[in-house]
mmCIF file of N, CA, C and O in Angstrom:
data_model
loop_
_atom_site.group_PDB
_atom_site.id
_atom_site.type_symbol
_atom_site.label_atom_id
_atom_site.label_comp_id
_atom_site.label_asym_id
_atom_site.label_seq_id
_atom_site.Cartn_x
_atom_site.Cartn_y
_atom_site.Cartn_z
ATOM 1 N N MET A 1215 0.851 -1.163 -0.198
ATOM 2 C CA MET A 1215 0.150 0.129 -0.036
ATOM 3 C C MET A 1215 1.077 1.202 0.032
ATOM 4 O O MET A 1215 2.086 1.297 0.583
ATOM 5 N N ALA A 1216 0.564 2.111 -0.846
ATOM 6 C CA ALA A 1216 1.324 3.688 -1.065
ATOM 7 C C ALA A 1216 0.920 4.369 0.646
ATOM 8 O O ALA A 1216 0.236 3.893 1.359
ATOM 9 N N LYS A 1217 2.252 4.918 1.034
ATOM 10 C CA LYS A 1217 2.405 5.603 2.051
ATOM 11 C C LYS A 1217 2.578 7.030 1.790
ATOM 12 O O LYS A 1217 3.119 7.424 0.603
ATOM 13 N N ALA A 1218 2.467 8.208 2.809
ATOM 14 C CA ALA A 1218 2.769 9.356 2.328
ATOM 15 C C ALA A 1218 3.623 10.018 3.642
ATOM 16 O O ALA A 1218 3.036 9.419 5.053
ATOM 17 N N THR A 1219 3.936 10.944 3.635
ATOM 18 C CA THR A 1219 4.654 11.563 5.026
ATOM 19 C C THR A 1219 4.251 12.694 4.858
ATOM 20 O O THR A 1219 4.072 13.858 3.846
ATOM 21 N N VAL A 1220 3.565 13.015 5.945
ATOM 22 C CA VAL A 1220 2.765 14.336 6.446
ATOM 23 C C VAL A 1220 3.397 15.056 7.526
ATOM 24 O O VAL A 1220 3.979 14.401 8.612
ATOM 25 N N THR A 1221 3.956 16.360 7.342
ATOM 26 C CA THR A 1221 4.634 17.323 8.431
ATOM 27 C C THR A 1221 3.676 18.211 8.446
ATOM 28 O O THR A 1221 3.198 19.150 7.765
ATOM 29 N N PHE A 1222 3.397 18.429 10.127
ATOM 30 C CA PHE A 1222 2.743 19.529 10.375
ATOM 31 C C PHE A 1222 3.498 20.531 11.101
ATOM 32 O O PHE A 1222 3.909 20.519 12.243
ATOM 33 N N GLU A 1223 3.333 21.666 10.110
ATOM 34 C CA GLU A 1223 4.856 22.814 10.606
ATOM 35 C C GLU A 1223 4.267 23.406 11.768
ATOM 36 O O GLU A 1223 5.276 24.026 12.532
ATOM 37 N N ASP A 1224 3.015 23.484 12.195
ATOM 38 C CA ASP A 1224 2.572 24.437 13.656
ATOM 39 C C ASP A 1224 3.222 23.509 14.953
ATOM 40 O O ASP A 1224 3.397 24.576 15.904
ATOM 41 N N ILE A 1225 3.659 22.385 14.577
ATOM 42 C CA ILE A 1225 3.922 21.614 15.863
ATOM 43 C C ILE A 1225 5.236 20.754 15.611
ATOM 44 O O ILE A 1225 5.565 20.069 16.738
ATOM 45 N N GLY A 1226 5.576 20.706 14.372
ATOM 46 C CA GLY A 1226 6.883 20.432 14.089
ATOM 47 C C GLY A 1226 6.612 18.737 14.123
ATOM 48 O O GLY A 1226 7.860 18.245 14.555
ATOM 49 N N VAL A 1227 5.846 18.180 13.853
ATOM 50 C CA VAL A 1227 5.677 16.877 13.475
ATOM 51 C C VAL A 1227 5.013 16.212 12.578
ATOM 52 O O VAL A 1227 4.678 16.796 11.490
ATOM 53 N N THR A 1228 6.150 15.343 12.014
ATOM 54 C CA THR A 1228 6.206 14.432 10.735
ATOM 55 C C THR A 1228 5.773 12.906 10.934
ATOM 56 O O THR A 1228 6.537 12.291 11.988
ATOM 57 N N VAL A 1229 4.570 12.502 10.263
ATOM 58 C CA VAL A 1229 4.266 11.119 10.480
ATOM 59 C C VAL A 1229 4.068 10.383 8.854
ATOM 60 O O VAL A 1229 4.139 11.092 7.953
ATOM 61 N N THR A 1230 4.331 9.228 9.007
ATOM 62 C CA THR A 1230 3.737 8.379 7.673
ATOM 63 C C THR A 1230 2.533 7.786 7.915
ATOM 64 O O THR A 1230 2.297 7.112 9.132
ATOM 65 N N VAL A 1231 1.814 7.915 6.878
ATOM 66 C CA VAL A 1231 0.577 7.137 6.920
ATOM 67 C C VAL A 1231 -0.028 6.836 5.586
ATOM 68 O O VAL A 1231 0.615 6.843 4.650
ATOM 69 N N PRO A 1232 -0.758 5.652 5.693
ATOM 70 C CA PRO A 1232 -1.523 5.195 4.253
ATOM 71 C C PRO A 1232 -2.088 6.282 3.517
ATOM 72 O O PRO A 1232 -3.029 7.230 3.783
ATOM 73 N N ALA A 1233 -1.545 6.224 2.205
ATOM 74 C CA ALA A 1233 -2.782 6.768 1.052
ATOM 75 C C ALA A 1233 -4.036 6.351 1.488
ATOM 76 O O ALA A 1233 -4.607 5.344 2.106
ATOM 77 N N GLY A 1234 -4.912 7.375 1.207
ATOM 78 C CA GLY A 1234 -6.484 7.460 1.383
ATOM 79 C C GLY A 1234 -6.821 7.880 2.732
ATOM 80 O O GLY A 1234 -7.941 8.211 2.892
ATOM 81 N N THR A 1235 -5.898 8.606 3.548
ATOM 82 C CA THR A 1235 -5.965 9.038 5.001
ATOM 83 C C THR A 1235 -6.717 10.359 4.641
ATOM 84 O O THR A 1235 -5.930 11.163 4.334
ATOM 85 N N ARG A 1236 -7.865 10.822 5.300
ATOM 86 C CA ARG A 1236 -7.905 12.135 5.385
ATOM 87 C C ARG A 1236 -7.093 12.854 6.282
ATOM 88 O O ARG A 1236 -6.562 12.666 7.241
ATOM 89 N N MET A 1237 -6.832 14.125 5.771
ATOM 90 C CA MET A 1237 -5.674 14.869 6.398
ATOM 91 C C MET A 1237 -6.463 15.493 7.809
ATOM 92 O O MET A 1237 -5.727 15.442 9.022
ATOM 93 N N ILE A 1238 -7.828 15.515 8.201
ATOM 94 C CA ILE A 1238 -8.276 15.679 9.246
ATOM 95 C C ILE A 1238 -8.090 14.574 10.434
ATOM 96 O O ILE A 1238 -7.669 14.896 11.551
ATOM 97 N N GLU A 1239 -7.951 13.124 9.882
ATOM 98 C CA GLU A 1239 -7.555 12.402 10.796
ATOM 99 C C GLU A 1239 -6.186 12.293 11.340
ATOM 100 O O GLU A 1239 -6.359 11.942 12.399
ATOM 101 N N ILE A 1240 -5.442 12.535 10.511
ATOM 102 C CA ILE A 1240 -3.884 12.519 10.726
ATOM 103 C C ILE A 1240 -3.931 13.595 11.722
ATOM 104 O O ILE A 1240 -3.023 13.681 13.033
ATOM 105 N N SER A 1241 -4.320 14.870 11.553
ATOM 106 C CA SER A 1241 -4.398 16.174 12.360
ATOM 107 C C SER A 1241 -4.952 15.734 13.783
ATOM 108 O O SER A 1241 -4.079 16.242 14.678
ATOM 109 N N GLU A 1242 -5.961 14.981 13.874
ATOM 110 C CA GLU A 1242 -6.472 14.846 15.362
ATOM 111 C C GLU A 1242 -5.590 13.649 16.084
ATOM 112 O O GLU A 1242 -5.317 13.913 17.382
ATOM 113 N N LYS A 1243 -4.891 12.806 15.278
ATOM 114 C CA LYS A 1243 -4.148 11.841 16.172
ATOM 115 C C LYS A 1243 -2.871 12.478 16.406
ATOM 116 O O LYS A 1243 -2.326 12.062 17.655
ATOM 117 N N VAL A 1244 -2.310 13.371 15.864
ATOM 118 C CA VAL A 1244 -0.970 14.164 16.156
ATOM 119 C C VAL A 1244 -0.996 15.526 17.051
ATOM 120 O O VAL A 1244 0.067 15.595 17.639
ATOM 121 N N GLY A 1245 -2.217 15.870 17.145
ATOM 122 C CA GLY A 1245 -2.573 17.194 18.077
ATOM 123 C C GLY A 1245 -2.493 18.211 17.386
ATOM 124 O O GLY A 1245 -1.923 19.633 18.197
ATOM 125 N N ALA A 1246 -2.320 18.256 15.861
ATOM 126 C CA ALA A 1246 -1.914 19.677 15.043
ATOM 127 C C ALA A 1246 -2.953 20.422 15.484
ATOM 128 O O ALA A 1246 -4.055 20.203 16.031
ATOM 129 N N GLY A 1247 -2.881 21.607 15.067
ATOM 130 C CA GLY A 1247 -3.807 23.128 15.310
ATOM 131 C C GLY A 1247 -4.965 23.119 14.190
ATOM 132 O O GLY A 1247 -5.487 23.970 14.160
ATOM 133 N N ILE A 1248 -4.982 22.154 13.353
ATOM 134 C CA ILE A 1248 -6.057 22.324 12.796
ATOM 135 C C ILE A 1248 -7.484 22.019 13.156
ATOM 136 O O ILE A 1248 -7.568 20.683 13.640
ATOM 137 N N VAL A 1249 -8.237 22.882 13.152
ATOM 138 C CA VAL A 1249 -9.721 22.578 14.144
ATOM 139 C C VAL A 1249 -10.668 22.404 12.898
ATOM 140 O O VAL A 1249 -10.481 22.911 11.823
ATOM 141 N N TYR A 1250 -11.703 21.955 13.643
ATOM 142 C CA TYR A 1250 -12.974 21.769 12.509
ATOM 143 C C TYR A 1250 -14.013 22.090 13.574
ATOM 144 O O TYR A 1250 -14.372 21.866 14.806
ATOM 145 N N GLY A 1251 -15.206 22.445 12.668
ATOM 146 C CA GLY A 1251 -16.477 22.740 13.341
ATOM 147 C C GLY A 1251 -17.490 22.040 12.582
ATOM 148 O O GLY A 1251 -18.805 21.969 12.604
ATOM 149 N N CYS A 1252 -17.096 21.043 11.559
ATOM 150 C CA CYS A 1252 -18.413 20.176 10.754
ATOM 151 C C CYS A 1252 -18.875 19.702 11.767
ATOM 152 O O CYS A 1252 -20.724 19.644 11.212
ATOM 153 N N ARG A 1253 -19.183 19.095 13.002
ATOM 154 C CA ARG A 1253 -20.017 18.306 13.715
ATOM 155 C C ARG A 1253 -21.136 19.377 13.968
ATOM 156 O O ARG A 1253 -22.364 19.058 14.678
ATOM 157 N N GLU A 1254 -20.463 20.735 14.112
ATOM 158 C CA GLU A 1254 -21.491 21.462 14.622
ATOM 159 C C GLU A 1254 -22.182 22.410 13.622
ATOM 160 O O GLU A 1254 -22.489 23.600 13.824
ATOM 161 N N GLY A 1255 -22.101 22.087 12.416
ATOM 162 C CA GLY A 1255 -22.458 22.949 11.583
ATOM 163 C C GLY A 1255 -21.343 24.164 10.795
ATOM 164 O O GLY A 1255 -22.186 24.755 10.218
ATOM 165 N N ASP A 1256 -20.299 24.078 11.266
ATOM 166 C CA ASP A 1256 -19.564 25.218 10.948
ATOM 167 C C ASP A 1256 -18.382 25.053 9.713
ATOM 168 O O ASP A 1256 -17.323 24.737 9.879
ATOM 169 N N CYS A 1257 -18.988 24.809 8.664
ATOM 170 C CA CYS A 1257 -18.217 24.391 7.561
ATOM 171 C C CYS A 1257 -16.829 25.237 7.165
ATOM 172 O O CYS A 1257 -17.561 26.296 7.259
ATOM 173 N N GLY A 1258 -15.852 24.694 7.003
ATOM 174 C CA GLY A 1258 -14.918 25.651 6.326
ATOM 175 C C GLY A 1258 -13.728 25.981 7.529
ATOM 176 O O GLY A 1258 -12.776 26.582 7.383
ATOM 177 N N THR A 1259 -13.981 25.502 8.936
ATOM 178 C CA THR A 1259 -13.292 25.774 9.972
ATOM 179 C C THR A 1259 -11.864 25.099 9.644
ATOM 180 O O THR A 1259 -11.026 25.399 10.414
ATOM 181 N N CYS A 1260 -11.871 23.735 8.793
ATOM 182 C CA CYS A 1260 -10.631 22.954 8.938
ATOM 183 C C CYS A 1260 -9.595 23.047 7.889
ATOM 184 O O CYS A 1260 -8.937 22.434 7.476
ATOM 185 N N LEU A 1261 -9.947 24.563 7.373
ATOM 186 C CA LEU A 1261 -8.955 25.443 6.329
ATOM 187 C C LEU A 1261 -7.576 25.204 7.134
ATOM 188 O O LEU A 1261 -7.125 25.495 7.964
ATOM 189 N N MET A 1262 -6.592 24.745 5.898
ATOM 190 C CA MET A 1262 -5.272 24.521 6.134
ATOM 191 C C MET A 1262 -4.547 25.333 4.791
ATOM 192 O O MET A 1262 -5.327 24.986 3.898
ATOM 193 N N VAL A 1263 -3.276 25.351 5.052
ATOM 194 C CA VAL A 1263 -2.386 25.814 4.022
ATOM 195 C C VAL A 1263 -1.600 24.713 3.624
ATOM 196 O O VAL A 1263 -0.685 24.121 4.553
ATOM 197 N N VAL A 1264 -1.367 24.310 2.404
ATOM 198 C CA VAL A 1264 -0.350 23.117 1.913
ATOM 199 C C VAL A 1264 0.557 23.841 1.370
ATOM 200 O O VAL A 1264 0.678 24.401 0.367
ATOM 201 N N THR A 1265 1.632 23.862 2.363
ATOM 202 C CA THR A 1265 3.031 24.875 1.616
ATOM 203 C C THR A 1265 4.106 23.945 1.107
ATOM 204 O O THR A 1265 4.810 24.357 -0.008
ATOM 205 N N THR A 1266 3.835 22.413 0.896
ATOM 206 C CA THR A 1266 4.735 21.563 0.232
ATOM 207 C C THR A 1266 3.638 20.257 0.105
ATOM 208 O O THR A 1266 2.993 19.707 0.470
ATOM 209 N N GLY A 1267 3.913 19.998 -1.379
ATOM 210 C CA GLY A 1267 3.173 18.439 -1.849
ATOM 211 C C GLY A 1267 1.688 19.006 -2.139
ATOM 212 O O GLY A 1267 0.797 17.542 -1.986
ATOM 213 N N ALA A 1268 0.924 19.691 -2.844
ATOM 214 C CA ALA A 1268 -0.388 19.870 -3.162
ATOM 215 C C ALA A 1268 -0.930 18.886 -4.075
ATOM 216 O O ALA A 1268 -1.901 18.339 -3.991
ATOM 217 N N ASP A 1269 0.096 18.353 -4.839
ATOM 218 C CA ASP A 1269 -0.041 17.371 -5.756
ATOM 219 C C ASP A 1269 -0.179 16.057 -5.455
ATOM 220 O O ASP A 1269 -0.547 15.262 -6.021
ATOM 221 N N ASP A 1270 0.255 15.936 -4.213
ATOM 222 C CA ASP A 1270 0.017 14.802 -3.534
ATOM 223 C C ASP A 1270 -0.992 14.213 -2.518
ATOM 224 O O ASP A 1270 -1.231 13.650 -1.963
ATOM 225 N N LEU A 1271 -1.971 15.269 -2.557
ATOM 226 C CA LEU A 1271 -3.050 15.229 -2.307
ATOM 227 C C LEU A 1271 -4.699 15.120 -2.934
ATOM 228 O O LEU A 1271 -4.341 15.375 -4.306
ATOM 229 N N SER A 1272 -5.861 14.341 -3.052
ATOM 230 C CA SER A 1272 -6.526 14.246 -4.031
ATOM 231 C C SER A 1272 -7.109 15.403 -4.338
ATOM 232 O O SER A 1272 -7.067 16.755 -3.656
ATOM 233 N N GLU A 1273 -7.567 15.665 -5.480
ATOM 234 C CA GLU A 1273 -8.309 16.754 -6.070
ATOM 235 C C GLU A 1273 -9.702 17.141 -5.255
ATOM 236 O O GLU A 1273 -10.219 15.928 -4.754
ATOM 237 N N PRO A 1274 -9.621 18.790 -5.214
ATOM 238 C CA PRO A 1274 -10.893 19.129 -4.269
ATOM 239 C C PRO A 1274 -12.008 18.328 -4.897
ATOM 240 O O PRO A 1274 -12.604 18.357 -6.288
ATOM 241 N N SER A 1275 -13.188 18.041 -4.128
ATOM 242 C CA SER A 1275 -14.283 17.346 -4.586
ATOM 243 C C SER A 1275 -15.325 18.689 -5.052
ATOM 244 O O SER A 1275 -14.763 19.576 -4.796
ATOM 245 N N VAL A 1276 -16.306 18.529 -5.540
ATOM 246 C CA VAL A 1276 -17.310 19.434 -5.858
ATOM 247 C C VAL A 1276 -17.989 20.176 -4.574
ATOM 248 O O VAL A 1276 -17.833 21.450 -4.653
ATOM 249 N N LEU A 1277 -17.839 19.303 -3.513
ATOM 250 C CA LEU A 1277 -18.449 20.298 -2.203
ATOM 251 C C LEU A 1277 -17.269 21.378 -2.199
ATOM 252 O O LEU A 1277 -17.457 22.188 -1.510
ATOM 253 N N GLU A 1278 -16.099 20.303 -1.689
ATOM 254 C CA GLU A 1278 -15.009 21.363 -1.438
ATOM 255 C C GLU A 1278 -14.564 22.481 -2.025
ATOM 256 O O GLU A 1278 -14.610 23.625 -1.543
ATOM 257 N N ASP A 1279 -14.870 22.560 -3.395
ATOM 258 C CA ASP A 1279 -14.434 23.353 -4.336
ATOM 259 C C ASP A 1279 -15.510 24.725 -3.849
ATOM 260 O O ASP A 1279 -15.135 25.688 -3.900
ATOM 261 N N LYS A 1280 -16.692 24.152 -3.732
ATOM 262 C CA LYS A 1280 -17.816 24.997 -3.564
ATOM 263 C C LYS A 1280 -17.303 25.781 -2.382
ATOM 264 O O LYS A 1280 -17.529 27.280 -1.920
ATOM 265 N N ILE A 1281 -16.996 25.431 -1.231
ATOM 266 C CA ILE A 1281 -16.931 25.805 0.104
ATOM 267 C C ILE A 1281 -15.621 26.431 -0.065
ATOM 268 O O ILE A 1281 -15.418 27.642 0.540
ATOM 269 N N LEU A 1282 -14.708 26.468 -1.035
ATOM 270 C CA LEU A 1282 -13.390 27.025 -0.436
ATOM 271 C C LEU A 1282 -13.729 28.325 -1.476
ATOM 272 O O LEU A 1282 -13.054 29.535 -1.194
ATOM 273 N N ARG A 1283 -14.593 28.542 -2.301
ATOM 274 C CA ARG A 1283 -14.938 29.842 -3.047
ATOM 275 C C ARG A 1283 -15.803 30.497 -2.168
ATOM 276 O O ARG A 1283 -15.627 31.754 -2.459
ATOM 277 N N GLU A 1284 -16.653 29.945 -1.321
ATOM 278 C CA GLU A 1284 -17.677 30.861 -0.718
ATOM 279 C C GLU A 1284 -16.662 31.459 0.619
ATOM 280 O O GLU A 1284 -17.132 32.454 0.705
ATOM 281 N N ILE A 1285 -15.684 30.684 0.674
ATOM 282 C CA ILE A 1285 -14.814 31.386 2.064
ATOM 283 C C ILE A 1285 -13.639 32.315 1.605
ATOM 284 O O ILE A 1285 -12.986 33.043 2.297
ATOM 285 N N MET A 1286 -13.710 32.282 0.166
ATOM 286 C CA MET A 1286 -12.603 33.013 -0.524
ATOM 287 C C MET A 1286 -11.103 32.510 0.038
ATOM 288 O O MET A 1286 -10.399 33.602 0.096
ATOM 289 N N ALA A 1287 -11.274 31.302 -0.035
ATOM 290 C CA ALA A 1287 -9.677 30.550 0.237
ATOM 291 C C ALA A 1287 -8.688 31.119 -0.779
ATOM 292 O O ALA A 1287 -9.352 30.652 -2.013
ATOM 293 N N GLY A 1288 -7.435 31.056 -0.208
ATOM 294 C CA GLY A 1288 -6.371 31.064 -1.055
ATOM 295 C C GLY A 1288 -5.962 29.823 -2.051
ATOM 296 O O GLY A 1288 -6.659 28.653 -1.838
ATOM 297 N N LYS A 1289 -5.118 29.811 -3.349
ATOM 298 C CA LYS A 1289 -4.692 28.699 -4.189
ATOM 299 C C LYS A 1289 -4.043 27.606 -3.065
ATOM 300 O O LYS A 1289 -4.461 26.724 -3.799
ATOM 301 N N ASN A 1290 -3.454 27.756 -2.413
ATOM 302 C CA ASN A 1290 -2.908 27.065 -1.474
ATOM 303 C C ASN A 1290 -3.412 26.391 -0.066
ATOM 304 O O ASN A 1290 -2.967 25.516 0.507
ATOM 305 N N ASN A 1291 -4.952 26.467 -0.133
ATOM 306 C CA ASN A 1291 -5.714 26.368 0.913
ATOM 307 C C ASN A 1291 -6.481 25.002 0.387
ATOM 308 O O ASN A 1291 -7.365 24.932 -0.512
ATOM 309 N N ARG A 1292 -6.982 24.166 1.409
ATOM 310 C CA ARG A 1292 -7.708 23.138 1.449
ATOM 311 C C ARG A 1292 -8.248 22.913 2.568
ATOM 312 O O ARG A 1292 -8.099 23.166 3.929
ATOM 313 N N LEU A 1293 -9.393 21.907 2.406
ATOM 314 C CA LEU A 1293 -10.253 21.836 3.771
ATOM 315 C C LEU A 1293 -9.768 20.225 4.085
ATOM 316 O O LEU A 1293 -9.746 19.448 3.313
ATOM 317 N N ALA A 1294 -8.751 20.113 5.618
ATOM 318 C CA ALA A 1294 -8.786 18.945 6.031
ATOM 319 C C ALA A 1294 -9.594 17.697 6.225
ATOM 320 O O ALA A 1294 -9.129 16.831 5.986
ATOM 321 N N CYS A 1295 -11.173 17.855 6.119
ATOM 322 C CA CYS A 1295 -11.881 17.192 6.170
ATOM 323 C C CYS A 1295 -12.405 16.530 4.704
ATOM 324 O O CYS A 1295 -12.838 15.500 4.915
ATOM 325 N N GLN A 1296 -11.844 17.100 3.792
ATOM 326 C CA GLN A 1296 -11.997 16.724 2.338
ATOM 327 C C GLN A 1296 -10.643 16.123 1.873
ATOM 328 O O GLN A 1296 -10.854 14.973 0.990
ATOM 329 N N ALA A 1297 -9.462 16.623 2.057
ATOM 330 C CA ALA A 1297 -8.346 16.268 1.583
ATOM 331 C C ALA A 1297 -7.520 14.983 1.881
ATOM 332 O O ALA A 1297 -7.630 14.803 3.213
ATOM 333 N N GLN A 1298 -7.542 14.020 0.866
ATOM 334 C CA GLN A 1298 -6.786 12.658 1.194
ATOM 335 C C GLN A 1298 -5.466 12.574 0.858
ATOM 336 O O GLN A 1298 -5.404 13.298 -0.188
ATOM 337 N N VAL A 1299 -4.525 11.912 1.410
ATOM 338 C CA VAL A 1299 -3.090 11.775 0.816
ATOM 339 C C VAL A 1299 -3.281 10.815 0.129
ATOM 340 O O VAL A 1299 -3.900 9.836 -0.156
ATOM 341 N N LEU A 1300 -2.334 11.095 -1.161
ATOM 342 C CA LEU A 1300 -2.215 10.055 -2.057
ATOM 343 C C LEU A 1300 -0.811 9.273 -2.058
ATOM 344 O O LEU A 1300 -0.585 8.305 -2.492
ATOM 345 N N GLY A 1301 0.410 10.293 -1.362
ATOM 346 C CA GLY A 1301 1.669 9.436 -1.276
ATOM 347 C C GLY A 1301 2.593 10.796 -1.448
ATOM 348 O O GLY A 1301 1.880 12.147 -1.267
ATOM 349 N N GLY A 1302 3.724 10.534 -1.700
ATOM 350 C CA GLY A 1302 4.903 11.567 -1.669
ATOM 351 C C GLY A 1302 4.884 12.553 -0.146
ATOM 352 O O GLY A 1302 4.700 11.967 1.035
ATOM 353 N N GLU A 1303 5.300 13.660 -0.552
ATOM 354 C CA GLU A 1303 5.500 14.324 0.983
ATOM 355 C C GLU A 1303 4.898 15.507 0.846
ATOM 356 O O GLU A 1303 4.695 16.281 -0.041
ATOM 357 N N ILE A 1304 3.888 16.085 1.958
ATOM 358 C CA ILE A 1304 3.081 17.058 2.232
ATOM 359 C C ILE A 1304 3.472 17.816 3.462
ATOM 360 O O ILE A 1304 3.714 17.203 4.638
ATOM 361 N N SER A 1305 3.185 18.986 3.469
ATOM 362 C CA SER A 1305 3.703 20.226 4.599
ATOM 363 C C SER A 1305 2.641 20.975 4.560
ATOM 364 O O SER A 1305 2.086 21.631 3.934
ATOM 365 N N VAL A 1306 1.637 20.959 5.766
ATOM 366 C CA VAL A 1306 0.740 21.683 5.986
ATOM 367 C C VAL A 1306 0.935 22.511 7.390
ATOM 368 O O VAL A 1306 1.462 22.094 8.110
ATOM 369 N N ARG A 1307 0.193 23.498 7.426
ATOM 370 C CA ARG A 1307 -0.301 24.662 8.754
ATOM 371 C C ARG A 1307 -1.474 24.790 8.632
ATOM 372 O O ARG A 1307 -2.405 24.907 7.550
ATOM 373 N N PRO A 1308 -2.210 25.156 9.910
ATOM 374 C CA PRO A 1308 -3.809 25.983 9.922
ATOM 375 C C PRO A 1308 -3.577 27.079 9.102
ATOM 376 O O PRO A 1308 -2.759 27.844 9.421
ATOM 377 N N ALA A 1309 -4.761 27.233 8.709
ATOM 378 C CA ALA A 1309 -4.926 28.455 8.064
ATOM 379 C C ALA A 1309 -5.079 29.982 8.751
ATOM 380 O O ALA A 1309 -5.733 29.654 10.270
#
């Protein structure tokens, strides 16, 4: 199975994870500062900045693309609840 290396710049932690894992799941497990309000109906709070390896994440879904446009996110922003790792090396930080 393909693996990816993910670095959370805000806490200086790097982990290796299986491809297909959502970024929010990884963030929760390592205690990174990417917060989320999905369960409270506050979509868009898990916004993160991808500083390295954007091509190693899944393409934004129609829903993610819609939300990113609504909140006027930058081109290096993704929603951690939607972005899945594909492989390679990825670095992120909270937006």
